[in-house]
Amino acid sequence: MSGGAFGVPALAALASRRAAWRRRAGIGVLAAVAAFALLGPLWVGVDPARQVLADSLVAPGAAHWLGTDVLGRDVLARLAHAARLSLGLALVAAVTAAVPGVLLGIAASWHGGRLERALVMLADTVLALPGLLLVLLFAALAPGRGEALYVGLALSLWVEYFRVARAASRPVLAGDAVQASRLLGFGPGYVLRRHLLPALAPVLGTLLAFGAAQAVLALAALGFVGVGLPPPTPELGSMMTESLPHYEEAPWLVGAPVALLMMLVLGMMLLAGDGEGA
């Protein structure tokens, strides 16, 4: 019995250390990518759209650390701008989706009745559609416009925030603290700030990281199939597509955007896994 009694706290401590390691690792990876995205263009000092056909498919070296593509453009410069674009658009889309998703989820749980049924039906309808299909629809309506991709990504992500916020806010609203606040005359804004948001914060942090990872992958997938941002905008998916015809003679063209995409998704999923595990 004593071994079992001591075993449970030991397992809990081990899980806590693993969760902390995942969080630190995820923050470290994302911090490295963010630093590269913000400082890389200044450090490289090369226009990512500048073409030097005489330097086509130059191998990595002192002049071009990651080589050049078929048009003689510096791969490192393009990669830094692509990192800034992917990271920024993914974070903005995830945060934008979180605001209506959380507020609608709380409203559905708070009011119930017809409002909740209507919102659940709307969420189920959106959830039945593949998320990438919504983004493709908006990309087709406004080809080559980043705003269309942003709106499509946000609309495809809000449902998860709604479902989680609706489920997680229900026991909080039924708790003694919220009931006492209502009896004392505090309004919805106070209840939201004082009780609901602090209770939802851990799981919402997990969803933000997971949603950002989904947005990064969706943006890369759209660029890969040629319906993302228009050239010559540096973007991870389009960089992969452009490099495929030359992967045998210039493998660095494929390896660089793939490695950066893996780092972005890995860092975000480590953060999401930490929140889930907690």
PDB file of N, CA and C in Angstrom, residues 114-199:
ATOM      1  N   ARG A 114     -33.735  28.385 -27.123  1.00  0.00           N
ATOM      2  CA  ARG A 114     -33.681  28.473 -28.587  1.00  0.00           C
ATOM      3  C   ARG A 114     -32.343  29.010 -29.079  1.00  0.00           C
ATOM      4  N   LEU A 115     -31.789  29.970 -28.354  1.00  0.00           N
ATOM      5  CA  LEU A 115     -30.503  30.525 -28.771  1.00  0.00           C
ATOM      6  C   LEU A 115     -29.422  29.444 -28.788  1.00  0.00           C
ATOM      7  N   GLU A 116     -29.387  28.641 -27.759  1.00  0.00           N
ATOM      8  CA  GLU A 116     -28.383  27.577 -27.706  1.00  0.00           C
ATOM      9  C   GLU A 116     -28.606  26.561 -28.816  1.00  0.00           C
ATOM     10  N   ARG A 117     -29.841  26.184 -29.056  1.00  0.00           N
ATOM     11  CA  ARG A 117     -30.121  25.211 -30.106  1.00  0.00           C
ATOM     12  C   ARG A 117     -29.724  25.758 -31.477  1.00  0.00           C
ATOM     13  N   ALA A 118     -30.006  27.041 -31.727  1.00  0.00           N
ATOM     14  CA  ALA A 118     -29.658  27.637 -33.016  1.00  0.00           C
ATOM     15  C   ALA A 118     -28.141  27.701 -33.203  1.00  0.00           C
ATOM     16  N   LEU A 119     -27.429  28.089 -32.149  1.00  0.00           N
ATOM     17  CA  LEU A 119     -25.976  28.177 -32.253  1.00  0.00           C
ATOM     18  C   LEU A 119     -25.337  26.802 -32.405  1.00  0.00           C
ATOM     19  N   VAL A 120     -25.860  25.822 -31.705  1.00  0.00           N
ATOM     20  CA  VAL A 120     -25.336  24.457 -31.843  1.00  0.00           C
ATOM     21  C   VAL A 120     -25.583  23.934 -33.256  1.00  0.00           C
ATOM     22  N   MET A 121     -26.759  24.220 -33.810  1.00  0.00           N
ATOM     23  CA  MET A 121     -27.048  23.786 -35.176  1.00  0.00           C
ATOM     24  C   MET A 121     -26.101  24.458 -36.175  1.00  0.00           C
ATOM     25  N   LEU A 122     -25.844  25.753 -35.975  1.00  0.00           N
ATOM     26  CA  LEU A 122     -24.912  26.461 -36.853  1.00  0.00           C
ATOM     27  C   LEU A 122     -23.508  25.870 -36.743  1.00  0.00           C
ATOM     28  N   ALA A 123     -23.064  25.605 -35.520  1.00  0.00           N
ATOM     29  CA  ALA A 123     -21.737  25.039 -35.326  1.00  0.00           C
ATOM     30  C   ALA A 123     -21.628  23.655 -35.944  1.00  0.00           C
ATOM     31  N   ASP A 124     -22.657  22.839 -35.784  1.00  0.00           N
ATOM     32  CA  ASP A 124     -22.637  21.501 -36.378  1.00  0.00           C
ATOM     33  C   ASP A 124     -22.597  21.567 -37.899  1.00  0.00           C
ATOM     34  N   THR A 125     -23.292  22.545 -38.472  1.00  0.00           N
ATOM     35  CA  THR A 125     -23.280  22.699 -39.930  1.00  0.00           C
ATOM     36  C   THR A 125     -21.881  23.058 -40.427  1.00  0.00           C
ATOM     37  N   VAL A 126     -21.240  24.017 -39.744  1.00  0.00           N
ATOM     38  CA  VAL A 126     -19.885  24.397 -40.142  1.00  0.00           C
ATOM     39  C   VAL A 126     -18.915  23.247 -39.918  1.00  0.00           C
ATOM     40  N   LEU A 127     -19.107  22.517 -38.814  1.00  0.00           N
ATOM     41  CA  LEU A 127     -18.206  21.408 -38.500  1.00  0.00           C
ATOM     42  C   LEU A 127     -18.331  20.277 -39.506  1.00  0.00           C
ATOM     43  N   ALA A 128     -19.506  20.148 -40.119  1.00  0.00           N
ATOM     44  CA  ALA A 128     -19.695  19.082 -41.111  1.00  0.00           C
ATOM     45  C   ALA A 128     -18.906  19.342 -42.385  1.00  0.00           C
ATOM     46  N   LEU A 129     -18.543  20.592 -42.620  1.00  0.00           N
ATOM     47  CA  LEU A 129     -17.750  20.932 -43.809  1.00  0.00           C
ATOM     48  C   LEU A 129     -16.268  20.821 -43.481  1.00  0.00           C
ATOM     49  N   PRO A 130     -15.479  20.259 -44.359  1.00  0.00           N
ATOM     50  CA  PRO A 130     -14.023  20.254 -44.126  1.00  0.00           C
ATOM     51  C   PRO A 130     -13.503  21.677 -44.007  1.00  0.00           C
ATOM     52  N   GLY A 131     -12.646  21.920 -42.989  1.00  0.00           N
ATOM     53  CA  GLY A 131     -12.156  23.266 -42.760  1.00  0.00           C
ATOM     54  C   GLY A 131     -11.441  23.848 -43.955  1.00  0.00           C
ATOM     55  N   LEU A 132     -10.669  23.018 -44.650  1.00  0.00           N
ATOM     56  CA  LEU A 132      -9.926  23.511 -45.809  1.00  0.00           C
ATOM     57  C   LEU A 132     -10.861  23.923 -46.935  1.00  0.00           C
ATOM     58  N   LEU A 133     -12.070  23.313 -46.982  1.00  0.00           N
ATOM     59  CA  LEU A 133     -13.025  23.664 -48.029  1.00  0.00           C
ATOM     60  C   LEU A 133     -13.501  25.105 -47.877  1.00  0.00           C
ATOM     61  N   LEU A 134     -13.725  25.545 -46.647  1.00  0.00           N
ATOM     62  CA  LEU A 134     -14.134  26.929 -46.421  1.00  0.00           C
ATOM     63  C   LEU A 134     -13.040  27.900 -46.864  1.00  0.00           C
ATOM     64  N   VAL A 135     -11.811  27.568 -46.527  1.00  0.00           N
ATOM     65  CA  VAL A 135     -10.712  28.443 -46.925  1.00  0.00           C
ATOM     66  C   VAL A 135     -10.585  28.472 -48.444  1.00  0.00           C
ATOM     67  N   LEU A 136     -10.740  27.311 -49.088  1.00  0.00           N
ATOM     68  CA  LEU A 136     -10.695  27.260 -50.551  1.00  0.00           C
ATOM     69  C   LEU A 136     -11.810  28.092 -51.173  1.00  0.00           C
ATOM     70  N   LEU A 137     -12.990  28.069 -50.556  1.00  0.00           N
ATOM     71  CA  LEU A 137     -14.118  28.849 -51.069  1.00  0.00           C
ATOM     72  C   LEU A 137     -13.798  30.340 -51.062  1.00  0.00           C
ATOM     73  N   PHE A 138     -13.278  30.827 -49.946  1.00  0.00           N
ATOM     74  CA  PHE A 138     -12.956  32.255 -49.867  1.00  0.00           C
ATOM     75  C   PHE A 138     -11.774  32.602 -50.760  1.00  0.00           C
ATOM     76  N   ALA A 139     -10.826  31.672 -50.890  1.00  0.00           N
ATOM     77  CA  ALA A 139      -9.695  31.915 -51.786  1.00  0.00           C
ATOM     78  C   ALA A 139     -10.168  32.004 -53.233  1.00  0.00           C
ATOM     79  N   ALA A 140     -11.192  31.225 -53.588  1.00  0.00           N
ATOM     80  CA  ALA A 140     -11.726  31.278 -54.950  1.00  0.00           C
ATOM     81  C   ALA A 140     -12.549  32.538 -55.187  1.00  0.00           C
ATOM     82  N   LEU A 141     -13.225  33.028 -54.136  1.00  0.00           N
ATOM     83  CA  LEU A 141     -14.033  34.240 -54.287  1.00  0.00           C
ATOM     84  C   LEU A 141     -13.160  35.485 -54.460  1.00  0.00           C
ATOM     85  N   ALA A 142     -11.999  35.473 -53.805  1.00  0.00           N
ATOM     86  CA  ALA A 142     -11.081  36.622 -53.915  1.00  0.00           C
ATOM     87  C   ALA A 142      -9.678  36.101 -54.148  1.00  0.00           C
ATOM     88  N   PRO A 143      -9.366  35.679 -55.361  1.00  0.00           N
ATOM     89  CA  PRO A 143      -8.065  35.055 -55.633  1.00  0.00           C
ATOM     90  C   PRO A 143      -6.902  35.994 -55.326  1.00  0.00           C
ATOM     91  N   GLY A 144      -5.895  35.408 -54.660  1.00  0.00           N
ATOM     92  CA  GLY A 144      -4.666  36.142 -54.409  1.00  0.00           C
ATOM     93  C   GLY A 144      -4.733  37.187 -53.315  1.00  0.00           C
ATOM     94  N   ARG A 145      -5.813  37.234 -52.555  1.00  0.00           N
ATOM     95  CA  ARG A 145      -5.944  38.232 -51.495  1.00  0.00           C
ATOM     96  C   ARG A 145      -5.770  37.576 -50.134  1.00  0.00           C
ATOM     97  N   GLY A 146      -4.837  38.115 -49.350  1.00  0.00           N
ATOM     98  CA  GLY A 146      -4.580  37.559 -48.026  1.00  0.00           C
ATOM     99  C   GLY A 146      -5.767  37.693 -47.101  1.00  0.00           C
ATOM    100  N   GLU A 147      -6.577  38.746 -47.297  1.00  0.00           N
ATOM    101  CA  GLU A 147      -7.750  38.935 -46.436  1.00  0.00           C
ATOM    102  C   GLU A 147      -8.733  37.779 -46.584  1.00  0.00           C
ATOM    103  N   ALA A 148      -8.880  37.256 -47.794  1.00  0.00           N
ATOM    104  CA  ALA A 148      -9.799  36.142 -48.012  1.00  0.00           C
ATOM    105  C   ALA A 148      -9.314  34.896 -47.275  1.00  0.00           C
ATOM    106  N   LEU A 149      -8.017  34.635 -47.332  1.00  0.00           N
ATOM    107  CA  LEU A 149      -7.479  33.490 -46.608  1.00  0.00           C
ATOM    108  C   LEU A 149      -7.669  33.662 -45.105  1.00  0.00           C
ATOM    109  N   TYR A 150      -7.462  34.867 -44.632  1.00  0.00           N
ATOM    110  CA  TYR A 150      -7.613  35.156 -43.205  1.00  0.00           C
ATOM    111  C   TYR A 150      -9.054  34.911 -42.739  1.00  0.00           C
ATOM    112  N   VAL A 151     -10.018  35.419 -43.502  1.00  0.00           N
ATOM    113  CA  VAL A 151     -11.428  35.222 -43.135  1.00  0.00           C
ATOM    114  C   VAL A 151     -11.795  33.737 -43.192  1.00  0.00           C
ATOM    115  N   GLY A 152     -11.349  33.044 -44.246  1.00  0.00           N
ATOM    116  CA  GLY A 152     -11.656  31.627 -44.356  1.00  0.00           C
ATOM    117  C   GLY A 152     -11.058  30.813 -43.219  1.00  0.00           C
ATOM    118  N   LEU A 153      -9.828  31.124 -42.825  1.00  0.00           N
ATOM    119  CA  LEU A 153      -9.205  30.418 -41.711  1.00  0.00           C
ATOM    120  C   LEU A 153      -9.951  30.671 -40.406  1.00  0.00           C
ATOM    121  N   ALA A 154     -10.329  31.928 -40.163  1.00  0.00           N
ATOM    122  CA  ALA A 154     -11.043  32.254 -38.933  1.00  0.00           C
ATOM    123  C   ALA A 154     -12.398  31.552 -38.872  1.00  0.00           C
ATOM    124  N   LEU A 155     -13.119  31.518 -39.991  1.00  0.00           N
ATOM    125  CA  LEU A 155     -14.424  30.864 -40.006  1.00  0.00           C
ATOM    126  C   LEU A 155     -14.314  29.353 -39.826  1.00  0.00           C
ATOM    127  N   SER A 156     -13.216  28.777 -40.248  1.00  0.00           N
ATOM    128  CA  SER A 156     -13.055  27.329 -40.094  1.00  0.00           C
ATOM    129  C   SER A 156     -12.598  26.937 -38.693  1.00  0.00           C
ATOM    130  N   LEU A 157     -12.138  27.917 -37.885  1.00  0.00           N
ATOM    131  CA  LEU A 157     -11.577  27.592 -36.569  1.00  0.00           C
ATOM    132  C   LEU A 157     -12.510  27.929 -35.403  1.00  0.00           C
ATOM    133  N   TRP A 158     -13.516  28.793 -35.600  1.00  0.00           N
ATOM    134  CA  TRP A 158     -14.281  29.284 -34.462  1.00  0.00           C
ATOM    135  C   TRP A 158     -15.127  28.215 -33.794  1.00  0.00           C
ATOM    136  N   VAL A 159     -15.472  27.152 -34.533  1.00  0.00           N
ATOM    137  CA  VAL A 159     -16.387  26.144 -33.992  1.00  0.00           C
ATOM    138  C   VAL A 159     -15.780  25.435 -32.783  1.00  0.00           C
ATOM    139  N   GLU A 160     -14.499  25.112 -32.841  1.00  0.00           N
ATOM    140  CA  GLU A 160     -13.875  24.411 -31.715  1.00  0.00           C
ATOM    141  C   GLU A 160     -13.898  25.276 -30.465  1.00  0.00           C
ATOM    142  N   TYR A 161     -13.651  26.575 -30.614  1.00  0.00           N
ATOM    143  CA  TYR A 161     -13.724  27.465 -29.452  1.00  0.00           C
ATOM    144  C   TYR A 161     -15.141  27.502 -28.902  1.00  0.00           C
ATOM    145  N   PHE A 162     -16.124  27.533 -29.791  1.00  0.00           N
ATOM    146  CA  PHE A 162     -17.517  27.564 -29.357  1.00  0.00           C
ATOM    147  C   PHE A 162     -17.873  26.313 -28.555  1.00  0.00           C
ATOM    148  N   ARG A 163     -17.511  25.143 -29.071  1.00  0.00           N
ATOM    149  CA  ARG A 163     -17.889  23.897 -28.405  1.00  0.00           C
ATOM    150  C   ARG A 163     -17.224  23.774 -27.047  1.00  0.00           C
ATOM    151  N   VAL A 164     -15.954  24.101 -26.978  1.00  0.00           N
ATOM    152  CA  VAL A 164     -15.234  23.986 -25.707  1.00  0.00           C
ATOM    153  C   VAL A 164     -15.730  25.025 -24.707  1.00  0.00           C
ATOM    154  N   ALA A 165     -15.919  26.267 -25.155  1.00  0.00           N
ATOM    155  CA  ALA A 165     -16.387  27.309 -24.246  1.00  0.00           C
ATOM    156  C   ALA A 165     -17.789  26.994 -23.728  1.00  0.00           C
ATOM    157  N   ARG A 166     -18.629  26.470 -24.579  1.00  0.00           N
ATOM    158  CA  ARG A 166     -20.002  26.114 -24.155  1.00  0.00           C
ATOM    159  C   ARG A 166     -19.973  25.022 -23.092  1.00  0.00           C
ATOM    160  N   ALA A 167     -19.161  23.990 -23.326  1.00  0.00           N
ATOM    161  CA  ALA A 167     -19.114  22.880 -22.365  1.00  0.00           C
ATOM    162  C   ALA A 167     -18.427  23.291 -21.065  1.00  0.00           C
ATOM    163  N   ALA A 168     -17.335  24.066 -21.161  1.00  0.00           N
ATOM    164  CA  ALA A 168     -16.565  24.404 -19.967  1.00  0.00           C
ATOM    165  C   ALA A 168     -17.231  25.486 -19.125  1.00  0.00           C
ATOM    166  N   SER A 169     -18.035  26.344 -19.741  1.00  0.00           N
ATOM    167  CA  SER A 169     -18.662  27.424 -18.979  1.00  0.00           C
ATOM    168  C   SER A 169     -19.907  26.972 -18.224  1.00  0.00           C
ATOM    169  N   ARG A 170     -20.488  25.865 -18.630  1.00  0.00           N
ATOM    170  CA  ARG A 170     -21.728  25.425 -17.981  1.00  0.00           C
ATOM    171  C   ARG A 170     -21.545  25.155 -16.487  1.00  0.00           C
ATOM    172  N   PRO A 171     -20.546  24.339 -16.071  1.00  0.00           N
ATOM    173  CA  PRO A 171     -20.380  24.143 -14.623  1.00  0.00           C
ATOM    174  C   PRO A 171     -19.960  25.405 -13.884  1.00  0.00           C
ATOM    175  N   VAL A 172     -19.254  26.303 -14.540  1.00  0.00           N
ATOM    176  CA  VAL A 172     -18.866  27.554 -13.887  1.00  0.00           C
ATOM    177  C   VAL A 172     -20.102  28.414 -13.628  1.00  0.00           C
ATOM    178  N   LEU A 173     -20.982  28.492 -14.618  1.00  0.00           N
ATOM    179  CA  LEU A 173     -22.197  29.293 -14.450  1.00  0.00           C
ATOM    180  C   LEU A 173     -23.109  28.713 -13.373  1.00  0.00           C
ATOM    181  N   ALA A 174     -23.057  27.396 -13.199  1.00  0.00           N
ATOM    182  CA  ALA A 174     -23.895  26.764 -12.184  1.00  0.00           C
ATOM    183  C   ALA A 174     -23.255  26.776 -10.801  1.00  0.00           C
ATOM    184  N   GLY A 175     -22.018  27.253 -10.699  1.00  0.00           N
ATOM    185  CA  GLY A 175     -21.306  27.243  -9.424  1.00  0.00           C
ATOM    186  C   GLY A 175     -21.795  28.309  -8.466  1.00  0.00           C
ATOM    187  N   ASP A 176     -21.398  28.145  -7.208  1.00  0.00           N
ATOM    188  CA  ASP A 176     -21.848  29.067  -6.149  1.00  0.00           C
ATOM    189  C   ASP A 176     -21.301  30.477  -6.363  1.00  0.00           C
ATOM    190  N   ALA A 177     -20.075  30.595  -6.878  1.00  0.00           N
ATOM    191  CA  ALA A 177     -19.475  31.918  -7.037  1.00  0.00           C
ATOM    192  C   ALA A 177     -20.263  32.774  -8.019  1.00  0.00           C
ATOM    193  N   VAL A 178     -20.651  32.184  -9.140  1.00  0.00           N
ATOM    194  CA  VAL A 178     -21.410  32.941 -10.135  1.00  0.00           C
ATOM    195  C   VAL A 178     -22.811  33.250  -9.606  1.00  0.00           C
ATOM    196  N   GLN A 179     -23.423  32.287  -8.935  1.00  0.00           N
ATOM    197  CA  GLN A 179     -24.756  32.527  -8.380  1.00  0.00           C
ATOM    198  C   GLN A 179     -24.728  33.655  -7.351  1.00  0.00           C
ATOM    199  N   ALA A 180     -23.665  33.692  -6.540  1.00  0.00           N
ATOM    200  CA  ALA A 180     -23.554  34.768  -5.551  1.00  0.00           C
ATOM    201  C   ALA A 180     -23.350  36.113  -6.236  1.00  0.00           C
ATOM    202  N   SER A 181     -22.552  36.120  -7.291  1.00  0.00           N
ATOM    203  CA  SER A 181     -22.336  37.370  -8.025  1.00  0.00           C
ATOM    204  C   SER A 181     -23.637  37.884  -8.630  1.00  0.00           C
ATOM    205  N   ARG A 182     -24.454  36.981  -9.137  1.00  0.00           N
ATOM    206  CA  ARG A 182     -25.737  37.396  -9.715  1.00  0.00           C
ATOM    207  C   ARG A 182     -26.660  37.957  -8.638  1.00  0.00           C
ATOM    208  N   LEU A 183     -26.685  37.299  -7.478  1.00  0.00           N
ATOM    209  CA  LEU A 183     -27.549  37.759  -6.387  1.00  0.00           C
ATOM    210  C   LEU A 183     -27.118  39.134  -5.879  1.00  0.00           C
ATOM    211  N   LEU A 184     -25.816  39.401  -5.947  1.00  0.00           N
ATOM    212  CA  LEU A 184     -25.315  40.699  -5.507  1.00  0.00           C
ATOM    213  C   LEU A 184     -25.495  41.791  -6.555  1.00  0.00           C
ATOM    214  N   GLY A 185     -26.017  41.424  -7.725  1.00  0.00           N
ATOM    215  CA  GLY A 185     -26.332  42.416  -8.736  1.00  0.00           C
ATOM    216  C   GLY A 185     -25.248  42.664  -9.767  1.00  0.00           C
ATOM    217  N   PHE A 186     -24.213  41.840  -9.780  1.00  0.00           N
ATOM    218  CA  PHE A 186     -23.164  42.020 -10.778  1.00  0.00           C
ATOM    219  C   PHE A 186     -23.661  41.541 -12.147  1.00  0.00           C
ATOM    220  N   GLY A 187     -23.286  42.291 -13.173  1.00  0.00           N
ATOM    221  CA  GLY A 187     -23.755  42.003 -14.514  1.00  0.00           C
ATOM    222  C   GLY A 187     -22.926  40.961 -15.243  1.00  0.00           C
ATOM    223  N   PRO A 188     -23.312  40.662 -16.485  1.00  0.00           N
ATOM    224  CA  PRO A 188     -22.589  39.664 -17.270  1.00  0.00           C
ATOM    225  C   PRO A 188     -21.111  39.988 -17.487  1.00  0.00           C
ATOM    226  N   GLY A 189     -20.812  41.287 -17.644  1.00  0.00           N
ATOM    227  CA  GLY A 189     -19.417  41.662 -17.853  1.00  0.00           C
ATOM    228  C   GLY A 189     -18.545  41.287 -16.681  1.00  0.00           C
ATOM    229  N   TYR A 190     -19.029  41.499 -15.468  1.00  0.00           N
ATOM    230  CA  TYR A 190     -18.259  41.133 -14.270  1.00  0.00           C
ATOM    231  C   TYR A 190     -18.104  39.623 -14.174  1.00  0.00           C
ATOM    232  N   VAL A 191     -19.187  38.902 -14.417  1.00  0.00           N
ATOM    233  CA  VAL A 191     -19.122  37.438 -14.353  1.00  0.00           C
ATOM    234  C   VAL A 191     -18.135  36.903 -15.392  1.00  0.00           C
ATOM    235  N   LEU A 192     -18.153  37.513 -16.580  1.00  0.00           N
ATOM    236  CA  LEU A 192     -17.236  37.078 -17.630  1.00  0.00           C
ATOM    237  C   LEU A 192     -15.792  37.302 -17.212  1.00  0.00           C
ATOM    238  N   ARG A 193     -15.471  38.496 -16.723  1.00  0.00           N
ATOM    239  CA  ARG A 193     -14.088  38.817 -16.370  1.00  0.00           C
ATOM    240  C   ARG A 193     -13.637  38.088 -15.107  1.00  0.00           C
ATOM    241  N   ARG A 194     -14.515  37.992 -14.134  1.00  0.00           N
ATOM    242  CA  ARG A 194     -14.112  37.491 -12.810  1.00  0.00           C
ATOM    243  C   ARG A 194     -14.147  35.978 -12.716  1.00  0.00           C
ATOM    244  N   HIS A 195     -15.071  35.327 -13.430  1.00  0.00           N
ATOM    245  CA  HIS A 195     -15.259  33.891 -13.244  1.00  0.00           C
ATOM    246  C   HIS A 195     -15.017  33.071 -14.510  1.00  0.00           C
ATOM    247  N   LEU A 196     -15.623  33.492 -15.619  1.00  0.00           N
ATOM    248  CA  LEU A 196     -15.605  32.636 -16.803  1.00  0.00           C
ATOM    249  C   LEU A 196     -14.243  32.609 -17.490  1.00  0.00           C
ATOM    250  N   LEU A 197     -13.701  33.766 -17.809  1.00  0.00           N
ATOM    251  CA  LEU A 197     -12.436  33.791 -18.537  1.00  0.00           C
ATOM    252  C   LEU A 197     -11.290  33.142 -17.757  1.00  0.00           C
ATOM    253  N   PRO A 198     -11.147  33.395 -16.433  1.00  0.00           N
ATOM    254  CA  PRO A 198     -10.090  32.677 -15.713  1.00  0.00           C
ATOM    255  C   PRO A 198     -10.270  31.166 -15.719  1.00  0.00           C
ATOM    256  N   ALA A 199     -11.514  30.697 -15.660  1.00  0.00           N
ATOM    257  CA  ALA A 199     -11.751  29.255 -15.682  1.00  0.00           C
ATOM    258  C   ALA A 199     -11.475  28.653 -17.052  1.00  0.00           C
TER     259      ALA A 199
END
